[in-house]
Coordinates of C-alpha atoms in Angstrom, one line a residue:
Chain I
M1 CA 29.3 166.2 19.3
S2 CA 26.6 164.5 21.4
K3 CA 24.9 166.0 24.4
A4 CA 26.9 163.6 26.6
D5 CA 30.1 165.4 25.5
L6 CA 28.8 168.5 27.4
F7 CA 29.3 166.7 30.7
P8 CA 32.8 167.4 32.0
F9 CA 35.1 164.4 32.8
L10 CA 35.6 164.2 36.6
G11 CA 37.5 160.9 37.1
V12 CA 37.2 158.9 40.3
G13 CA 36.2 160.4 43.6
F14 CA 34.6 159.5 46.9
S15 CA 31.7 160.8 48.9
S16 CA 31.1 160.9 52.6
E17 CA 29.7 163.0 55.4
V18 CA 32.3 165.5 56.7
D19 CA 33.0 166.7 60.2
V20 CA 34.4 170.2 59.7
K21 CA 36.7 169.8 62.6
D22 CA 38.3 166.7 61.1
P23 CA 37.5 166.6 57.4
L24 CA 37.9 163.1 55.9
Y25 CA 39.3 164.4 52.7
E26 CA 42.2 165.9 54.6
R27 CA 43.0 162.5 56.1
V28 CA 42.6 160.9 52.8
E29 CA 45.0 163.4 51.3
A30 CA 47.4 163.0 54.2
Q31 CA 47.4 159.2 53.7
E32 CA 48.3 159.7 50.1
S33 CA 47.8 162.8 48.1
G34 CA 46.4 163.2 44.6
V35 CA 44.5 159.9 44.5
F36 CA 40.9 161.1 44.4
D37 CA 39.8 163.5 41.7
Y38 CA 36.6 165.0 43.2
F39 CA 34.5 164.9 46.3
G40 CA 30.8 163.9 46.4
Y41 CA 28.6 165.5 49.0
S42 CA 25.0 165.4 50.3
V43 CA 23.5 168.2 52.1
E44 CA 19.8 168.6 52.9
Y45 CA 18.0 171.3 51.0
Y46 CA 17.7 173.8 53.7
D47 CA 21.3 173.6 54.8
L48 CA 23.2 176.0 52.7
A49 CA 24.9 177.2 55.9
L50 CA 26.3 173.7 56.4
F51 CA 27.6 173.6 52.9
N52 CA 29.2 177.0 53.3
E53 CA 30.9 175.8 56.5
N54 CA 32.0 172.3 55.4
Y55 CA 32.4 172.3 51.7
A56 CA 32.6 175.8 50.2
P57 CA 36.2 176.4 51.4
N58 CA 37.3 173.5 49.1
L59 CA 35.8 174.9 45.9
N60 CA 39.2 175.8 44.5
R61 CA 40.9 172.5 45.7
F62 CA 38.8 169.9 44.0
P63 CA 35.5 169.6 42.1
L64 CA 32.4 169.0 44.2
L65 CA 29.6 166.7 43.0
F66 CA 26.1 167.0 44.6
H67 CA 23.9 164.0 45.4
T68 CA 20.6 165.3 46.8
I69 CA 18.5 163.3 49.2
D70 CA 15.3 165.4 49.2
L71 CA 13.6 165.3 45.9
N72 CA 10.6 163.0 46.0
I73 CA 11.1 161.5 42.6
C74 CA 8.9 158.5 43.1
G75 CA 6.3 159.6 45.7
D76 CA 2.7 160.3 45.1
K77 CA 2.8 163.9 46.2
P78 CA 4.2 166.8 44.1
I79 CA 7.7 168.0 44.8
D80 CA 7.7 170.8 47.3
K81 CA 8.8 174.1 45.8
N82 CA 10.8 175.1 48.8
I83 CA 12.8 171.8 48.6
M84 CA 13.4 172.4 44.9
N85 CA 14.6 175.9 45.5
G86 CA 16.9 174.7 48.3
V87 CA 18.4 172.0 46.0
K88 CA 18.9 174.6 43.3
E89 CA 20.7 177.0 45.7
L90 CA 23.0 174.2 46.8
A91 CA 23.7 173.2 43.2
L92 CA 24.6 176.7 42.3
A93 CA 26.8 177.2 45.4
S94 CA 28.8 174.0 44.8
K95 CA 29.2 174.5 41.0
T96 CA 28.4 170.9 40.7
P97 CA 28.3 169.9 37.0
W98 CA 25.2 167.7 37.6
V99 CA 23.0 166.5 40.4
T100 CA 22.1 162.9 41.2
S101 CA 19.5 161.3 43.3
D102 CA 18.1 157.8 43.9
M103 CA 14.7 157.1 42.3
A104 CA 13.1 156.8 45.7
I105 CA 10.4 158.1 48.0
W106 CA 12.4 160.6 50.1
R107 CA 9.5 162.1 51.9
R108 CA 6.3 160.7 53.3
N109 CA 3.6 162.7 55.0
G110 CA 6.2 165.4 55.7
E111 CA 8.8 163.0 57.1
N112 CA 12.3 162.8 55.7
M113 CA 12.7 159.1 54.9
S114 CA 16.4 159.2 54.3
A115 CA 17.0 156.8 57.2
S116 CA 15.0 154.1 55.5
L117 CA 15.4 154.8 51.8
I118 CA 12.3 153.6 50.0
P119 CA 12.7 152.6 46.4
G120 CA 10.0 153.5 43.9
I121 CA 7.4 151.2 42.5
L122 CA 8.3 149.7 39.1
T123 CA 5.0 149.8 37.2
R124 CA 4.0 151.6 34.0
E125 CA 1.8 154.0 36.0
A126 CA 4.8 154.8 38.3
L127 CA 6.9 155.4 35.3
E128 CA 4.6 158.1 34.1
V129 CA 4.7 159.9 37.4
T130 CA 8.5 159.5 37.7
A131 CA 9.0 160.9 34.2
E132 CA 6.9 164.0 35.0
R133 CA 9.0 164.5 38.2
V134 CA 12.3 164.1 36.3
L135 CA 11.2 166.7 33.7
E136 CA 10.1 169.0 36.4
I137 CA 13.4 168.7 38.2
Y138 CA 15.3 169.1 34.9
D139 CA 13.5 172.4 34.3
A140 CA 14.1 173.7 37.8
L141 CA 17.8 173.0 38.3
P142 CA 20.6 174.9 36.7
V143 CA 22.5 171.7 35.8
P144 CA 21.4 168.3 34.5
F145 CA 19.7 165.9 36.8
L146 CA 20.7 162.2 36.7
P147 CA 18.3 159.7 38.3
E148 CA 20.0 156.8 40.0
N149 CA 18.7 153.2 40.6
A150 CA 17.8 152.9 44.3
P151 CA 18.6 149.9 46.5
Y152 CA 15.9 147.1 46.5
W153 CA 15.3 144.2 48.8
F154 CA 12.2 143.3 47.0
S155 CA 10.7 144.6 43.8
F156 CA 7.1 145.8 43.6
G157 CA 6.0 146.1 40.0
E158 CA 6.1 144.2 36.7
M159 CA 9.1 146.1 35.3
H160 CA 12.8 145.4 35.7
I161 CA 14.7 148.4 37.2
L162 CA 16.8 148.6 34.0
E163 CA 13.7 148.5 31.8
F164 CA 12.2 151.2 34.0
M165 CA 15.3 153.4 33.6
A166 CA 15.5 152.8 29.8
E167 CA 11.8 153.8 29.4
L168 CA 12.6 156.9 31.6
V169 CA 15.3 157.9 29.2
N170 CA 12.9 157.5 26.2
K171 CA 10.3 159.7 27.9
T172 CA 12.6 162.4 29.3
D173 CA 15.9 162.3 27.3
C174 CA 17.7 162.2 30.7
Y175 CA 21.1 160.8 31.5
L176 CA 21.7 158.4 34.3
C177 CA 23.7 157.4 37.4
L178 CA 24.1 153.7 37.8
D179 CA 24.8 152.3 41.2
I180 CA 26.5 149.0 40.7
G181 CA 25.9 147.6 44.2
H182 CA 22.2 148.6 44.0
L183 CA 22.0 146.8 40.7
Y184 CA 23.7 143.7 42.1
G185 CA 21.3 143.8 45.0
Y186 CA 18.3 144.2 42.8
Q187 CA 19.2 141.2 40.6
L188 CA 20.0 139.1 43.7
A189 CA 16.7 140.0 45.3
R190 CA 14.9 138.8 42.2
G191 CA 17.0 135.7 41.8
L192 CA 18.4 136.9 38.5
D193 CA 21.8 136.8 36.9
P194 CA 23.7 140.1 37.7
L195 CA 23.8 141.0 34.0
T196 CA 20.1 140.5 33.3
A197 CA 18.4 143.2 31.2
L198 CA 21.7 145.0 30.4
D199 CA 21.2 144.2 26.8
G200 CA 19.1 146.9 25.4
F201 CA 19.8 149.2 28.4
P202 CA 21.1 152.6 27.1
M203 CA 24.5 152.4 28.6
D204 CA 25.6 155.4 26.6
R205 CA 23.3 157.4 28.9
V206 CA 25.3 156.5 32.0
I207 CA 27.4 159.5 33.0
E208 CA 28.2 158.5 36.6
M209 CA 28.6 155.2 38.4
H210 CA 28.5 154.5 42.2
L211 CA 30.4 151.8 44.0
A212 CA 30.1 151.1 47.7
G213 CA 30.8 148.3 50.2
G214 CA 28.1 145.9 51.0
V215 CA 27.1 143.0 53.2
I216 CA 25.2 139.9 52.0
W217 CA 22.7 138.5 54.4
S218 CA 21.4 134.9 54.1
E219 CA 18.2 133.2 55.2
G220 CA 17.6 129.7 54.0
Q221 CA 18.3 129.7 50.3
H222 CA 17.6 133.4 49.9
T223 CA 20.3 136.0 50.0
V224 CA 19.9 139.8 50.3
Y225 CA 22.6 142.4 49.5
E226 CA 22.7 145.5 51.6
D227 CA 24.8 148.6 50.9
A228 CA 27.2 149.1 53.8
H229 CA 29.4 152.1 53.0
F230 CA 31.8 151.4 55.9
A231 CA 32.7 148.0 54.4
P232 CA 34.9 147.1 51.5
V233 CA 33.4 146.6 48.0
L234 CA 32.4 143.0 47.7
P235 CA 34.1 140.8 45.0
E236 CA 30.7 140.2 43.3
V237 CA 30.3 143.9 42.9
W238 CA 33.8 144.4 41.6
D239 CA 33.1 141.7 39.1
L240 CA 29.9 143.4 37.9
F241 CA 31.6 146.7 37.7
A242 CA 34.3 145.3 35.5
K243 CA 31.7 143.9 33.1
V244 CA 29.4 146.9 33.1
A245 CA 31.9 149.8 33.0
P246 CA 33.2 149.0 29.5
K247 CA 29.7 149.4 28.1
A248 CA 29.4 152.9 29.4
N249 CA 31.1 154.8 26.7
N250 CA 30.1 158.2 28.1
L251 CA 31.2 157.5 31.7
K252 CA 32.5 160.7 33.3
A253 CA 32.7 159.9 37.0
V254 CA 32.9 156.9 39.3
T255 CA 32.0 157.7 43.0
L256 CA 33.1 155.5 45.8
E257 CA 30.5 156.0 48.6
A258 CA 32.8 155.8 51.6
E259 CA 31.1 156.8 54.9
G260 CA 33.0 155.0 57.6
L261 CA 35.9 153.8 55.4
S262 CA 39.5 154.4 56.5
P263 CA 41.6 156.8 54.4
Q264 CA 43.8 153.9 53.5
L265 CA 40.9 151.8 52.2
I266 CA 39.4 154.8 50.4
N267 CA 42.7 155.4 48.5
S268 CA 43.3 151.7 47.7
T269 CA 39.7 151.3 46.5
I270 CA 39.9 154.4 44.3
K271 CA 43.1 153.1 42.8
R272 CA 41.5 149.8 42.2
I273 CA 38.6 151.5 40.4
K274 CA 41.1 153.4 38.3
Q275 CA 43.0 150.2 37.6
T276 CA 39.7 148.5 36.5
L277 CA 38.9 151.4 34.2
V278 CA 42.4 151.4 32.6
Q279 CA 42.2 147.7 32.1
H280 CA 38.6 147.4 30.7
T281 CA 37.6 150.8 29.3
N282 CA 38.7 153.8 27.3
V283 CA 37.9 156.1 30.2
P284 CA 40.8 158.6 30.3
V285 CA 42.0 157.8 33.9
N286 CA 45.4 159.1 35.0
P287 CA 47.4 155.8 35.0
A288 CA 49.8 157.1 37.5
K289 CA 47.4 156.5 40.4
V290 CA 46.2 153.0 39.9
L291 CA 46.6 150.0 42.2
R292 CA 49.6 147.9 41.3
Chain Q
M1 CA -4.3 153.6 39.7
F2 CA -0.9 154.9 40.8
A3 CA -2.3 156.2 44.1
Q4 CA -3.8 152.8 44.9
Q5 CA -0.6 151.0 44.0
M6 CA 1.3 153.4 46.3
K7 CA -1.2 152.8 49.1
A8 CA -0.7 149.0 48.8
Y9 CA 3.1 149.5 48.7
E10 CA 3.1 151.6 51.8
D11 CA 1.0 149.1 53.6
I12 CA 3.5 146.4 52.7
L13 CA 6.3 148.5 54.0
F14 CA 4.7 150.0 57.2
N15 CA 1.8 147.8 58.2
A16 CA 3.0 144.6 59.8
D17 CA -0.4 142.9 59.6
F18 CA -0.8 143.6 55.9
R19 CA 2.8 142.6 55.2
K20 CA 2.1 139.3 56.8
K21 CA -0.9 138.8 54.6
F22 CA 1.0 139.9 51.5
I23 CA 3.9 137.4 52.2
E24 CA 1.4 134.6 52.6
N25 CA -0.7 135.4 49.5
P26 CA 0.4 138.5 47.5
H27 CA -2.5 138.3 45.0
A28 CA -5.2 138.1 47.6
A29 CA -3.7 140.8 49.7
L30 CA -3.5 143.2 46.7
L31 CA -7.1 142.6 45.9
E32 CA -8.0 143.3 49.5
A33 CA -6.1 146.6 49.2
G34 CA -8.4 147.6 46.4
L35 CA -6.3 146.8 43.3
S36 CA -8.0 145.3 40.2
E37 CA -7.5 141.7 39.3
E38 CA -5.2 142.8 36.4
E39 CA -3.0 144.9 38.7
A40 CA -2.9 142.2 41.4
D41 CA -1.7 139.8 38.7
R42 CA 1.0 142.2 37.5
L43 CA 2.2 143.3 40.9
S44 CA 2.5 139.9 42.5
Q45 CA 4.7 138.7 39.6
N46 CA 8.2 139.4 40.9
I47 CA 7.6 139.1 44.7
N48 CA 10.1 137.3 46.8
P49 CA 8.5 136.8 50.2
V50 CA 11.9 136.4 51.9
G51 CA 12.9 139.8 50.4
V52 CA 9.8 141.4 51.8
K53 CA 10.6 140.0 55.2
W54 CA 14.1 141.3 55.0
D55 CA 12.9 144.7 53.9
G56 CA 10.9 145.0 57.1
R57 CA 13.8 143.8 59.3
I58 CA 16.4 146.1 57.6
R59 CA 14.0 149.1 58.0
L60 CA 13.7 148.2 61.7
I61 CA 17.4 147.9 62.1
R62 CA 17.9 151.3 60.4
I63 CA 15.4 153.0 62.7
V64 CA 17.1 151.4 65.7
S65 CA 20.4 152.5 64.4
T66 CA 19.1 156.1 64.1
L67 CA 17.7 156.0 67.6
T68 CA 20.8 154.5 69.2
H69 CA 22.8 157.4 67.8
A70 CA 20.8 159.6 70.1
Y71 CA 20.4 157.3 73.1
P72 CA 23.5 155.1 73.2
T73 CA 23.8 154.7 77.0
T74 CA 20.1 154.3 77.5
H75 CA 20.3 151.6 74.9
L76 CA 23.1 149.8 76.7
I77 CA 21.2 149.9 79.9
L78 CA 18.0 148.6 78.3
C79 CA 20.0 145.9 76.6
G80 CA 20.9 144.7 80.1
I81 CA 17.3 144.1 81.0
M82 CA 15.5 143.4 77.7
G83 CA 16.3 141.9 74.4
E84 CA 18.1 144.3 72.1
M85 CA 15.4 144.4 69.4
E86 CA 12.5 143.8 71.7
I87 CA 12.6 147.2 73.2
Y88 CA 12.5 148.9 69.8
E89 CA 9.8 146.6 68.5
Q90 CA 7.7 147.6 71.6
Y91 CA 8.5 151.2 70.9
M92 CA 7.5 151.1 67.3
S93 CA 4.2 149.4 68.2
S94 CA 3.5 151.9 71.0
S95 CA 1.5 155.1 70.8
H96 CA 4.7 157.1 71.1
Y97 CA 6.1 156.0 67.7
T98 CA 6.1 158.7 65.0
D99 CA 3.8 157.0 62.6
R100 CA 1.0 156.9 65.2
Q101 CA 1.0 160.5 66.0
P102 CA -0.4 163.4 64.0
M103 CA 2.5 165.0 62.2
P104 CA 3.3 168.5 63.4
H105 CA 3.2 171.4 61.0
Y106 CA 6.8 172.4 61.5
P107 CA 9.4 171.1 59.1
F108 CA 11.7 168.1 59.4
P109 CA 9.6 166.3 62.0
H110 CA 10.8 162.8 61.6
P111 CA 14.1 162.5 63.6
G112 CA 12.9 164.9 66.2
M113 CA 9.7 163.0 66.6
L114 CA 11.5 159.7 66.6
Y115 CA 13.8 160.8 69.4
E116 CA 11.1 162.5 71.4
G117 CA 8.8 159.6 71.1
F118 CA 11.5 157.2 72.3
Y119 CA 12.2 159.4 75.2
Q120 CA 8.5 159.4 76.1
F121 CA 8.3 155.7 75.7
V122 CA 11.2 154.9 78.0
M123 CA 10.0 157.6 80.5
E124 CA 6.6 156.0 80.7
K125 CA 8.2 152.6 81.4
I126 CA 10.2 154.2 84.3
E127 CA 7.2 156.1 85.7
T128 CA 4.9 153.0 85.6
G129 CA 7.6 151.0 87.4
E130 CA 8.0 148.6 84.5
I131 CA 11.6 149.5 84.4
Q132 CA 13.1 149.9 87.9
I133 CA 16.5 151.4 87.5
S134 CA 16.8 154.5 89.6
F135 CA 19.4 156.4 87.5
L136 CA 18.0 155.5 84.1
K137 CA 15.9 158.7 84.2
D138 CA 19.0 160.8 84.6
V139 CA 20.8 159.0 81.8
L140 CA 17.8 159.4 79.6
E141 CA 17.4 163.1 80.4
Y142 CA 21.1 163.6 79.8
E143 CA 21.0 162.0 76.4
K144 CA 17.8 163.7 75.4
N145 CA 19.4 167.1 76.1
R146 CA 22.8 166.1 74.7
F147 CA 21.3 165.0 71.4
S148 CA 18.1 166.9 71.4
Y149 CA 16.7 168.2 68.1
K150 CA 16.2 171.4 70.0
L151 CA 19.2 173.4 68.7
V152 CA 19.4 176.7 70.5
A153 CA 20.1 180.1 69.1
S154 CA 22.8 182.0 70.9
E155 CA 22.4 185.7 71.5
S156 CA 24.7 186.5 68.7
G157 CA 22.4 184.8 66.3
G158 CA 24.5 181.8 65.7
Y159 CA 23.7 178.3 66.8
S160 CA 25.2 176.0 69.3
E161 CA 24.4 172.6 70.9
A162 CA 21.5 172.3 73.2
G163 CA 22.0 172.5 76.9
D164 CA 23.9 175.7 77.1
G165 CA 21.2 178.3 76.6
K166 CA 17.5 178.8 76.1
Q167 CA 15.5 176.0 74.6
E168 CA 14.4 176.4 71.1
D169 CA 10.7 176.2 70.3
P170 CA 10.1 174.6 66.9
T171 CA 6.6 176.0 66.8
D172 CA 8.0 179.5 67.1
S173 CA 7.6 181.4 63.7
D174 CA 11.3 182.5 63.9
W175 CA 12.6 179.0 64.3
T176 CA 15.1 178.1 61.6
P177 CA 17.2 175.1 62.4
R178 CA 20.6 175.0 60.9
V179 CA 20.8 171.2 60.7
N180 CA 18.3 168.6 61.4
P181 CA 19.0 166.0 64.1
F182 CA 19.5 163.0 61.9
V183 CA 22.4 164.8 60.1
Y184 CA 23.5 166.4 63.3
V185 CA 23.8 163.2 65.2
H186 CA 25.2 161.4 62.3
R187 CA 28.0 163.9 62.0
F188 CA 28.7 164.1 65.7
G189 CA 32.0 162.4 66.7
Y190 CA 30.8 160.4 69.7
H191 CA 32.5 157.9 71.9
I192 CA 31.3 155.8 74.8
E193 CA 34.2 157.0 76.9
D194 CA 33.1 160.7 76.4
I195 CA 29.7 160.0 77.7
R196 CA 31.0 157.9 80.6
K197 CA 33.0 160.9 81.7
A198 CA 30.1 163.2 81.2
L199 CA 27.8 161.0 83.2
T200 CA 30.0 161.0 86.2
R201 CA 28.7 164.5 86.8
F202 CA 25.4 163.0 87.7
K203 CA 27.0 161.0 90.5
T204 CA 24.9 158.0 89.5
P205 CA 26.1 154.5 89.7
M206 CA 27.0 153.3 86.2
P207 CA 25.9 149.8 85.4
Y208 CA 28.3 149.5 82.5
N209 CA 31.6 151.2 82.1
F210 CA 32.9 150.1 78.7
V211 CA 36.4 150.6 77.5
L212 CA 37.3 149.7 74.0
Q213 CA 40.9 149.2 74.0
F214 CA 42.4 149.2 70.6
V215 CA 46.0 148.6 71.2
N216 CA 48.2 149.7 68.3
D217 CA 50.2 146.6 68.0
V218 CA 47.4 144.2 68.6
K219 CA 46.9 141.6 66.0
K220 CA 43.6 140.2 64.8
D221 CA 43.6 137.1 67.0
T222 CA 44.6 139.0 70.1
M223 CA 42.2 141.9 69.9
V224 CA 40.7 142.4 73.3
V225 CA 37.7 144.2 74.6
F226 CA 37.6 145.1 78.2
K227 CA 34.3 145.5 80.0
V228 CA 34.1 146.9 83.4
E229 CA 30.9 145.9 85.1
N230 CA 30.0 146.4 88.8
G231 CA 33.6 147.0 89.6
N232 CA 34.8 143.8 88.0
L233 CA 37.0 143.7 84.9
Y234 CA 36.0 141.3 82.2
E235 CA 38.1 140.5 79.3
Y236 CA 36.9 139.0 76.1
N237 CA 38.8 137.5 73.3
L238 CA 37.7 136.8 69.8
P239 CA 35.0 135.9 68.7
V240 CA 33.3 136.8 71.9
A241 CA 34.9 140.2 71.6
Y242 CA 33.2 140.7 68.2
E243 CA 29.8 140.0 69.7
E244 CA 30.5 142.4 72.6
V245 CA 31.8 145.1 70.3
F246 CA 28.8 145.0 68.1
R247 CA 26.4 144.8 71.0
M248 CA 28.0 147.8 72.4
S249 CA 28.3 149.7 69.1
N250 CA 25.6 152.2 69.2
G251 CA 25.8 153.9 65.9
V252 CA 27.8 154.7 62.9
N253 CA 30.7 156.4 64.7
Q254 CA 31.6 153.4 66.8
V255 CA 31.0 150.9 64.0
S256 CA 33.1 153.0 61.8
D257 CA 35.9 153.3 64.4
I258 CA 35.9 149.5 64.8
V259 CA 35.8 148.8 61.1
N260 CA 38.5 151.4 60.5
F261 CA 40.6 149.7 63.1
M262 CA 39.9 146.4 61.4
N263 CA 40.7 147.8 58.0
E264 CA 44.1 148.8 59.3
T265 CA 44.9 145.6 61.0
M266 CA 43.2 142.9 58.9
S267 CA 43.6 141.7 55.4
E268 CA 40.6 142.1 53.1
S269 CA 39.8 138.4 53.3
E270 CA 39.9 138.5 57.1
L271 CA 37.6 141.5 57.0
Y272 CA 35.2 139.7 54.7
S273 CA 35.2 136.7 57.1
F274 CA 34.4 139.0 60.0
L275 CA 31.6 140.8 58.2
K276 CA 30.1 137.4 57.2
F277 CA 30.4 136.3 60.8
A278 CA 28.7 139.5 62.1
S279 CA 26.0 139.4 59.4
N280 CA 25.1 135.8 60.1
K281 CA 24.8 136.6 63.8
K282 CA 22.8 139.7 63.0
L283 CA 25.2 141.8 65.0
L284 CA 25.9 144.3 62.2
I285 CA 23.9 147.5 62.4
S286 CA 24.7 149.5 59.4
P287 CA 24.5 153.3 59.1

């Protein structure tokens, strides 16, 4: 039995902000019940009250998966203890099996930078700092912490993001969350083939994948991919997902990031994810709820 | 070494002059930032200048998007007299923008400072006469109060929206916000029509009364946006309607509503075509 076997299988879910007066998961269920397997949520570290109001009542209905947006994994300042404690409380309250976060600079001079997510530097020196932070988070949280590749429009550093993550695994023994759209965007920004650097990348460490809609902007001969959670998943990203998912033999969850998507599109996209997994992988998806 | 790399990285992201130098000659700019020759070699390896330019633009759009959540009608009015991005570029290079102020010692300053700074920026333009719209001040005040970061504590100890009780003082040692404004505004279900109704209480002339009419049985090629301006009804059909919709869309809620509507009425290929159209025209402001 490997350590990866200790991660529970969740299936395919979606994440979104939720208005307690009109919860999206209710509308998704009303549109077609039983399609999503879990719900992913993000709450800021000090907002246990919001969690209790919006999410806690659902603890017995479906699993909750916590994506934190506060831990400064790639910044040059130490992680604030209050923030760490807040994230820990939220993880405990939600019974999340693990916590994910983009490898990014979430705070700068006290500012929360979530509105303009800043990806980390990709140098050997930055790797050392990030590894220290990941170990610190791992020690502090009650459940495993999975670093995720952030979105990049340009890359600052000599390392490829996948090389950086592979080295991070070597240094920390961590498991990973791989965002397929972010990866596609990174390769595009560097003018690389979407599959570049996947050989040698420890795909067996990928426990969760993220999929989301996107928009491709063009200027001259250069194109940039931007995550757009309210838009459908782009064909290029579906293609990359179908090629990458079969390599992830310990995949336990695929999250559709769905802020702004209609219930109908959420359900059809989740079904298509399940269909892709059934076709291309051994991931034990319930075949009753796939897109046909 | 890491600290110097981070300093250079932040300069690329947040200092427009340095970013320009970096795009023109990455190696020279990094040397100027105090990095060694070896580091400058390494760090200028994978640079795509167009990507750096886009990074700056996307960050600007995201900040504008955040701001317009809080000041949607102010934004509409300003759009009528200035270029859409020009006003925000002016704001972000003004003394009122967050980065140019000393950060306060209370937590979660960024969105509150961003909103407050924008309020001060527009108010200054009104008071100096640079903007001469008599009722803009009322609209601005209304929106500041409506979306203020100053959540108020009720007597029972719970929290409610600003505007119905005493103002909260973030410097007060007892101050404990329940949600921060970015999350708060993001989550808030907001519609132009709601604010139009609310604004009528001010008895001020409205320069723009917008009605988005999403008729249930409408098909893609007959989607219509009505715009009521100075008492006249204007009707736009595609693709003019798309431009109007996205010019009017002041945040994630409206964009989401529109895209949801399109999701329900368009095929995926039609939606892709639309998104491409909107992206190329730089009309799309993402959440």
